[in-house]
Amino acid sequence: MPPIRRNLIRRNRYLVPNSIVVTRGCPQHCDFCYKDAFFQGGRGFYTQRVDDALAEIARLPGRHLYFLDDHLLGDRRFAEALFSGMKGMRRLFQGAATVDSILRGNLIERAAEAGLRSIFVGFETLAPENLRRSNKRQNLGRDYKAVADRLHSLGIMINGSFVFGMDEDGDDVFKRTVDWAIEHGITTATFHIQTPYPGTRLHAQMVHEGRIVTRDWNLYDTRHVVYKPALLKPEALKAGYDWAYKEFYRWGAIARASLHHGTMKHQAKHFFYASGWKRFEGLWNMLIRARQLAKVTPLLEAVLSRVTGAGDAEAGREFGGETAAASELLPILSAESASARR
């Protein structure tokens, strides 16, 4: 593919102007995922040439990168070469991967050494039968706690993905899921109502069973109930989904989850990132309208800076230096946040 014409992007309008994709698709085949429908008739997973990916990264100014890949660790050889090439670039980056890829081998350690500071993880459900029914076999028999502990030990924050409304989900699924996420120090959580996207095996199954209740594709956004759940009433599923977001992002819940970490710096990092993720939506809307998102990028980099152990002097210098640079923004953010609340 030709190099991206990044000169066409107005960088000052984005919090994360350095978004990048170095792989396409995913090697897994979950029944609810759009990927197999999107790549129907062809290969479902592609990687860029490593040298091309590194050249694209080298062209990007600043420190922060956001890999939009569905599964950044999906091809071990590619990922090893990518992270090896990125060592020494002093990048801070975010990405996504699966439970099994985090537990297998030392690839996640290589990613952390290259600058990985936050990762989206598809936990999806705490019920093994739901995993079997949805063909998410890569999560079966995996220790979710071990995933969280390993990532935390490397100073990597976790954005946990959870799906409600699978066929084994009853009324207790919302509290069980939120409690587990808080107790294991998950930094941010993305909750979803199960959505049978057209072209997926899940959609075909629900059509066959007569469970689809609407074909208004505007509602197929993981926020609305568009099918008949097996054990939950549709209104209970929607209410539970809304409750989970509200409960997980309560100030008290954010504080409890942050205390899971062993050092004050890591606790502060968790608290500020989780708070900024969901508690200040009014402020983010204001910054977007004012086209001032770029001014907050140093603050994002400060929160993403490396924090591992109390004895990590280099980590302390990095975190302290970034925080000092970002502190100039705090009075502005505080004033705008107060204005947004009014």
CSV table of C-alpha atoms in Angstrom, one decimal:
chain,number,residue,atom,x,y,z
A,1,MET,CA,0.0,0.0,0.0
A,2,PRO,CA,1.2,3.6,-0.6
A,3,PRO,CA,2.3,5.7,2.4
A,4,ILE,CA,-0.6,7.5,4.1
A,5,ARG,CA,-0.9,11.2,3.1
A,6,ARG,CA,-0.7,12.4,6.7
A,7,ASN,CA,-0.1,15.9,5.5
A,8,LEU,CA,-3.9,16.0,4.8
A,9,ILE,CA,-4.7,15.5,8.5
A,10,ARG,CA,-5.2,18.6,10.6
A,11,ARG,CA,-3.3,17.3,13.6
A,12,ASN,CA,-4.2,20.2,15.9
A,13,ARG,CA,-7.9,19.0,15.9
A,14,TYR,CA,-7.1,15.5,17.4
A,15,LEU,CA,-6.1,14.2,20.8
A,16,VAL,CA,-4.5,11.2,19.1
A,17,PRO,CA,-3.3,12.3,15.6
A,18,ASN,CA,-0.9,9.4,15.5
A,19,SER,CA,-3.4,6.6,14.9
A,20,ILE,CA,-1.8,3.7,12.8
A,21,VAL,CA,-2.7,0.3,11.5
A,22,VAL,CA,0.0,-2.3,10.8
A,23,THR,CA,-2.2,-5.4,10.6
A,24,ARG,CA,-5.7,-6.0,9.2
A,25,GLY,CA,-8.3,-8.5,10.6
A,26,CYS,CA,-7.7,-11.2,13.3
A,27,PRO,CA,-6.6,-14.8,13.2
A,28,GLN,CA,-9.5,-15.8,15.6
A,29,HIS,CA,-13.0,-16.7,14.4
A,30,CYS,CA,-15.5,-15.6,17.1
A,31,ASP,CA,-19.2,-16.0,16.1
A,32,PHE,CA,-20.2,-12.5,17.1
A,33,CYS,CA,-17.3,-10.6,15.4
A,34,TYR,CA,-17.7,-8.7,12.1
A,35,LYS,CA,-14.3,-9.8,10.9
A,36,ASP,CA,-15.2,-13.0,9.1
A,37,ALA,CA,-18.1,-11.3,7.3
A,38,PHE,CA,-15.8,-8.4,6.3
A,39,PHE,CA,-13.1,-10.6,4.9
A,40,GLN,CA,-15.5,-13.3,3.5
A,41,GLY,CA,-14.0,-15.2,0.6
A,42,GLY,CA,-10.4,-14.2,1.4
A,43,ARG,CA,-7.8,-14.2,4.1
A,44,GLY,CA,-8.9,-12.9,7.4
A,45,PHE,CA,-5.6,-11.6,8.7
A,46,TYR,CA,-2.8,-9.5,7.0
A,47,THR,CA,0.4,-7.9,8.3
A,48,GLN,CA,2.3,-5.0,6.8
A,49,ARG,CA,6.0,-5.4,6.0
A,50,VAL,CA,7.9,-4.7,9.2
A,51,ASP,CA,10.3,-2.2,7.5
A,52,ASP,CA,7.3,-0.3,6.1
A,53,ALA,CA,5.6,-0.2,9.5
A,54,LEU,CA,8.7,1.1,11.2
A,55,ALA,CA,9.2,3.7,8.5
A,56,GLU,CA,5.7,4.9,9.0
A,57,ILE,CA,6.2,5.1,12.8
A,58,ALA,CA,9.5,7.0,12.3
A,59,ARG,CA,7.7,9.6,10.2
A,60,LEU,CA,5.2,10.4,13.0
A,61,PRO,CA,6.1,13.4,15.2
A,62,GLY,CA,5.6,13.3,19.0
A,63,ARG,CA,5.7,10.3,21.3
A,64,HIS,CA,2.2,8.8,21.5
A,65,LEU,CA,0.9,6.2,19.0
A,66,TYR,CA,-2.5,4.4,18.9
A,67,PHE,CA,-2.5,1.1,17.1
A,68,LEU,CA,-6.0,0.6,15.8
A,69,ASP,CA,-5.3,-3.1,14.9
A,70,ASP,CA,-7.9,-5.7,16.1
A,71,HIS,CA,-5.0,-7.9,17.4
A,72,LEU,CA,-1.6,-6.3,17.5
A,73,LEU,CA,0.0,-9.5,18.9
A,74,GLY,CA,-1.8,-11.7,16.3
A,75,ASP,CA,1.3,-12.7,14.3
A,76,ARG,CA,4.2,-13.4,16.7
A,77,ARG,CA,7.0,-13.1,14.2
A,78,PHE,CA,5.7,-9.8,12.9
A,79,ALA,CA,5.1,-8.4,16.4
A,80,GLU,CA,8.5,-9.5,17.7
A,81,ALA,CA,10.2,-7.7,14.8
A,82,LEU,CA,8.0,-4.6,15.2
A,83,PHE,CA,8.7,-4.3,18.9
A,84,SER,CA,12.4,-4.9,18.4
A,85,GLY,CA,12.5,-2.1,15.8
A,86,MET,CA,10.6,0.2,18.1
A,87,LYS,CA,12.9,-0.2,21.1
A,88,GLY,CA,14.9,3.0,21.5
A,89,MET,CA,12.3,5.1,19.8
A,90,ARG,CA,10.9,6.3,23.2
A,91,ARG,CA,7.4,5.8,22.0
A,92,LEU,CA,4.3,5.5,24.2
A,93,PHE,CA,1.6,3.4,22.5
A,94,GLN,CA,-1.7,1.7,23.0
A,95,GLY,CA,-3.2,-1.3,21.2
A,96,ALA,CA,-5.4,-4.4,21.4
A,97,ALA,CA,-4.8,-8.1,21.9
A,98,THR,CA,-6.4,-11.3,23.1
A,99,VAL,CA,-6.3,-13.0,26.5
A,100,ASP,CA,-4.2,-16.0,25.2
A,101,SER,CA,-1.6,-13.9,23.4
A,102,ILE,CA,-0.9,-12.0,26.7
A,103,LEU,CA,-0.4,-15.2,28.6
A,104,ARG,CA,1.7,-17.0,25.9
A,105,GLY,CA,5.4,-16.6,25.8
A,106,ASN,CA,7.1,-13.2,26.4
A,107,LEU,CA,5.6,-11.2,23.6
A,108,ILE,CA,3.8,-8.9,26.0
A,109,GLU,CA,7.1,-8.1,27.8
A,110,ARG,CA,8.7,-7.2,24.5
A,111,ALA,CA,5.7,-4.9,23.8
A,112,ALA,CA,6.1,-3.2,27.2
A,113,GLU,CA,9.9,-2.7,26.5
A,114,ALA,CA,9.0,-1.0,23.2
A,115,GLY,CA,6.5,1.4,24.9
A,116,LEU,CA,3.1,-0.4,25.3
A,117,ARG,CA,1.3,1.4,28.1
A,118,SER,CA,-2.4,0.5,27.6
A,119,ILE,CA,-4.1,-2.4,26.0
A,120,PHE,CA,-7.7,-3.3,25.0
A,121,VAL,CA,-8.4,-6.9,26.1
A,122,GLY,CA,-11.4,-9.0,25.0
A,123,PHE,CA,-12.5,-10.7,28.2
A,124,GLU,CA,-16.1,-10.6,26.9
A,125,THR,CA,-17.7,-12.9,29.5
A,126,LEU,CA,-16.9,-14.7,32.8
A,127,ALA,CA,-19.0,-17.7,31.8
A,128,PRO,CA,-17.2,-20.6,30.1
A,129,GLU,CA,-20.4,-21.8,28.4
A,130,ASN,CA,-20.8,-18.3,26.8
A,131,LEU,CA,-17.3,-18.6,25.4
A,132,ARG,CA,-18.0,-22.1,23.9
A,133,ARG,CA,-21.3,-21.0,22.4
A,134,SER,CA,-19.6,-18.0,20.7
A,135,ASN,CA,-16.6,-19.9,19.5
A,136,LYS,CA,-14.2,-17.7,21.5
A,137,ARG,CA,-12.2,-20.8,22.4
A,138,GLN,CA,-9.0,-18.8,22.8
A,139,ASN,CA,-10.3,-17.6,26.1
A,140,LEU,CA,-11.5,-21.0,27.4
A,141,GLY,CA,-9.4,-22.3,30.4
A,142,ARG,CA,-7.5,-19.0,30.6
A,143,ASP,CA,-6.9,-17.4,33.9
A,144,TYR,CA,-8.3,-13.8,33.6
A,145,LYS,CA,-6.7,-12.9,36.9
A,146,ALA,CA,-3.3,-13.9,35.6
A,147,VAL,CA,-3.8,-11.7,32.6
A,148,ALA,CA,-4.6,-8.6,34.8
A,149,ASP,CA,-1.7,-9.4,37.1
A,150,ARG,CA,0.8,-9.8,34.3
A,151,LEU,CA,-0.2,-6.6,32.6
A,152,HIS,CA,-0.1,-4.6,35.9
A,153,SER,CA,3.3,-6.0,36.7
A,154,LEU,CA,4.5,-4.5,33.4
A,155,GLY,CA,2.9,-1.1,34.1
A,156,ILE,CA,0.3,-1.6,31.3
A,157,MET,CA,-3.2,-0.3,31.9
A,158,ILE,CA,-6.2,-2.5,30.8
A,159,ASN,CA,-9.2,-1.5,28.9
A,160,GLY,CA,-11.4,-4.6,29.4
A,161,SER,CA,-14.1,-5.5,26.9
A,162,PHE,CA,-17.3,-7.2,28.3
A,163,VAL,CA,-20.4,-8.3,26.5
A,164,PHE,CA,-23.8,-8.6,28.1
A,165,GLY,CA,-26.8,-10.6,26.8
A,166,MET,CA,-25.2,-13.9,25.8
A,167,ASP,CA,-27.4,-17.0,26.2
A,168,GLU,CA,-26.0,-17.9,29.7
A,169,ASP,CA,-26.4,-14.4,31.1
A,170,GLY,CA,-29.0,-14.0,33.8
A,171,ASP,CA,-29.9,-11.0,36.0
A,172,ASP,CA,-26.7,-11.4,38.1
A,173,VAL,CA,-24.3,-10.9,35.1
A,174,PHE,CA,-24.0,-7.2,35.5
A,175,LYS,CA,-22.9,-7.1,39.1
A,176,ARG,CA,-20.6,-10.1,38.8
A,177,THR,CA,-18.8,-8.5,35.8
A,178,VAL,CA,-18.5,-5.1,37.3
A,179,ASP,CA,-17.3,-6.4,40.7
A,180,TRP,CA,-14.7,-8.6,39.0
A,181,ALA,CA,-13.4,-5.7,36.9
A,182,ILE,CA,-13.1,-3.4,40.0
A,183,GLU,CA,-11.6,-6.1,42.2
A,184,HIS,CA,-8.9,-6.9,39.6
A,185,GLY,CA,-7.9,-3.3,39.0
A,186,ILE,CA,-9.2,-3.0,35.4
A,187,THR,CA,-8.4,0.6,34.5
A,188,THR,CA,-11.3,1.2,32.0
A,189,ALA,CA,-14.1,-1.0,30.9
A,190,THR,CA,-16.0,-1.0,27.6
A,191,PHE,CA,-19.4,-2.7,28.0
A,192,HIS,CA,-21.5,-4.0,25.1
A,193,ILE,CA,-24.9,-5.4,24.5
A,194,GLN,CA,-24.4,-8.4,22.3
A,195,THR,CA,-25.1,-7.4,18.8
A,196,PRO,CA,-25.7,-9.9,15.9
A,197,TYR,CA,-24.0,-8.0,13.1
A,198,PRO,CA,-25.3,-9.0,9.6
A,199,GLY,CA,-23.0,-11.5,8.0
A,200,THR,CA,-21.8,-13.1,11.2
A,201,ARG,CA,-22.6,-16.6,12.4
A,202,LEU,CA,-24.4,-15.1,15.4
A,203,HIS,CA,-26.7,-13.2,13.1
A,204,ALA,CA,-27.4,-16.3,11.0
A,205,GLN,CA,-28.2,-18.3,14.1
A,206,MET,CA,-30.6,-15.7,15.5
A,207,VAL,CA,-32.4,-15.3,12.1
A,208,HIS,CA,-32.8,-19.1,12.0
A,209,GLU,CA,-34.2,-19.1,15.6
A,210,GLY,CA,-36.5,-16.1,14.9
A,211,ARG,CA,-34.9,-13.9,17.5
A,212,ILE,CA,-34.1,-10.8,15.5
A,213,VAL,CA,-36.6,-8.0,16.5
A,214,THR,CA,-35.4,-5.2,14.2
A,215,ARG,CA,-33.4,-4.5,11.1
A,216,ASP,CA,-32.9,-0.9,11.8
A,217,TRP,CA,-29.1,-0.9,11.4
A,218,ASN,CA,-28.8,2.4,13.2
A,219,LEU,CA,-29.5,0.4,16.4
A,220,TYR,CA,-26.8,-2.2,15.8
A,221,ASP,CA,-24.2,-0.3,17.9
A,222,THR,CA,-23.8,-2.5,21.0
A,223,ARG,CA,-25.9,0.0,23.0
A,224,HIS,CA,-29.4,-1.3,22.0
A,225,VAL,CA,-31.2,-4.7,22.3
A,226,VAL,CA,-32.0,-5.8,18.7
A,227,TYR,CA,-32.8,-9.5,19.5
A,228,LYS,CA,-34.6,-11.7,22.0
A,229,PRO,CA,-32.2,-12.6,24.8
A,230,ALA,CA,-32.4,-16.2,26.1
A,231,LEU,CA,-32.6,-15.5,29.9
A,232,LEU,CA,-33.1,-11.8,30.2
A,233,LYS,CA,-35.9,-9.5,29.3
A,234,PRO,CA,-34.8,-6.9,26.7
A,235,GLU,CA,-35.6,-4.0,29.1
A,236,ALA,CA,-33.6,-5.7,31.9
A,237,LEU,CA,-30.6,-6.1,29.5
A,238,LYS,CA,-30.6,-2.5,28.6
A,239,ALA,CA,-31.0,-1.3,32.2
A,240,GLY,CA,-28.2,-3.6,33.3
A,241,TYR,CA,-25.9,-2.4,30.6
A,242,ASP,CA,-26.6,1.3,31.6
A,243,TRP,CA,-26.1,0.4,35.3
A,244,ALA,CA,-22.8,-1.3,34.6
A,245,TYR,CA,-21.3,1.8,33.1
A,246,LYS,CA,-22.7,4.0,35.9
A,247,GLU,CA,-21.4,1.7,38.6
A,248,PHE,CA,-18.0,1.0,37.2
A,249,TYR,CA,-17.2,4.7,36.7
A,250,ARG,CA,-18.5,5.9,40.1
A,251,TRP,CA,-15.8,7.9,41.9
A,252,GLY,CA,-15.7,5.3,44.7
A,253,ALA,CA,-15.4,2.4,42.2
A,254,ILE,CA,-12.5,4.2,40.4
A,255,ALA,CA,-10.7,4.7,43.7
A,256,ARG,CA,-11.3,1.1,44.8
A,257,ALA,CA,-9.9,-0.3,41.5
A,258,SER,CA,-6.9,2.0,41.6
A,259,LEU,CA,-5.9,0.7,45.1
A,260,HIS,CA,-5.3,-2.7,43.5
A,261,HIS,CA,-1.9,-1.4,42.4
A,262,GLY,CA,1.1,-1.5,44.6
A,263,THR,CA,2.6,1.9,44.2
A,264,MET,CA,1.2,5.4,44.7
A,265,LYS,CA,2.3,6.4,41.2
A,266,HIS,CA,0.5,3.5,39.6
A,267,GLN,CA,-2.6,4.2,41.7
A,268,ALA,CA,-2.6,7.9,40.6
A,269,LYS,CA,-2.1,6.9,37.0
A,270,HIS,CA,-5.1,4.5,37.1
A,271,PHE,CA,-7.3,7.1,38.9
A,272,PHE,CA,-6.5,10.0,36.4
A,273,TYR,CA,-6.8,7.8,33.3
A,274,ALA,CA,-10.1,6.2,34.4
A,275,SER,CA,-11.6,9.5,35.4
A,276,GLY,CA,-10.6,11.2,32.2
A,277,TRP,CA,-12.0,8.3,30.2
A,278,LYS,CA,-15.6,8.6,31.3
A,279,ARG,CA,-16.1,11.3,34.0
A,280,PHE,CA,-15.4,14.3,31.9
A,281,GLU,CA,-17.4,13.8,28.8
A,282,GLY,CA,-18.7,17.4,29.0
A,283,LEU,CA,-15.2,18.7,29.0
A,284,TRP,CA,-14.2,16.5,26.0
A,285,ASN,CA,-17.2,17.8,24.1
A,286,MET,CA,-16.1,21.3,24.8
A,287,LEU,CA,-12.5,20.7,23.8
A,288,ILE,CA,-13.7,19.1,20.5
A,289,ARG,CA,-16.0,22.0,19.7
A,290,ALA,CA,-13.2,24.5,20.5
A,291,ARG,CA,-10.7,22.4,18.4
A,292,GLN,CA,-8.3,22.4,21.4
A,293,LEU,CA,-7.8,18.6,21.8
A,294,ALA,CA,-4.2,18.8,20.8
A,295,LYS,CA,-3.4,20.8,24.0
A,296,VAL,CA,-4.3,17.8,26.1
A,297,THR,CA,-2.0,15.4,24.3
A,298,PRO,CA,0.9,16.1,26.7
A,299,LEU,CA,-1.4,15.2,29.6
A,300,LEU,CA,-2.3,11.9,27.9
A,301,GLU,CA,1.4,11.2,27.4
A,302,ALA,CA,2.1,11.9,31.1
A,303,VAL,CA,-0.5,9.5,32.3
A,304,LEU,CA,0.7,6.8,29.9
A,305,SER,CA,4.4,7.2,30.9
A,306,ARG,CA,6.0,4.2,32.4
A,307,VAL,CA,5.3,3.2,36.0
A,308,THR,CA,6.3,-0.3,37.2
A,309,GLY,CA,7.9,-0.6,40.6
A,310,ALA,CA,8.9,1.7,43.4
A,311,GLY,CA,12.6,1.1,42.7
A,312,ASP,CA,12.4,2.0,39.0
A,313,ALA,CA,14.4,5.3,38.9
A,314,GLU,CA,14.1,5.7,35.2
A,315,ALA,CA,10.3,5.3,35.4
A,316,GLY,CA,10.1,7.9,38.1
A,317,ARG,CA,12.0,10.4,36.1
A,318,GLU,CA,9.9,9.8,33.0
A,319,PHE,CA,6.6,10.1,35.0
A,320,GLY,CA,7.8,13.1,36.9
A,321,GLY,CA,9.1,14.9,33.8
A,322,GLU,CA,5.9,14.3,31.7
A,323,THR,CA,3.7,15.3,34.7
A,324,ALA,CA,5.6,18.5,35.1
A,325,ALA,CA,5.2,19.4,31.5
A,326,ALA,CA,1.5,18.5,31.6
A,327,SER,CA,0.8,20.4,34.9
A,328,GLU,CA,0.7,23.7,33.0
A,329,LEU,CA,-2.6,22.4,31.5
A,330,LEU,CA,-4.3,21.5,34.7
A,331,PRO,CA,-5.6,25.0,35.6
A,332,ILE,CA,-7.1,25.4,32.2
A,333,LEU,CA,-8.7,21.9,32.4
A,334,SER,CA,-10.0,22.6,35.9
A,335,ALA,CA,-11.6,25.9,34.8
A,336,GLU,CA,-13.1,24.4,31.7
A,337,SER,CA,-14.4,21.4,33.6
A,338,ALA,CA,-16.1,23.7,36.1
A,339,SER,CA,-17.7,25.6,33.3
A,340,ALA,CA,-18.9,22.3,31.7
A,341,ARG,CA,-20.5,21.3,35.0
A,342,ARG,CA,-22.3,24.6,35.2
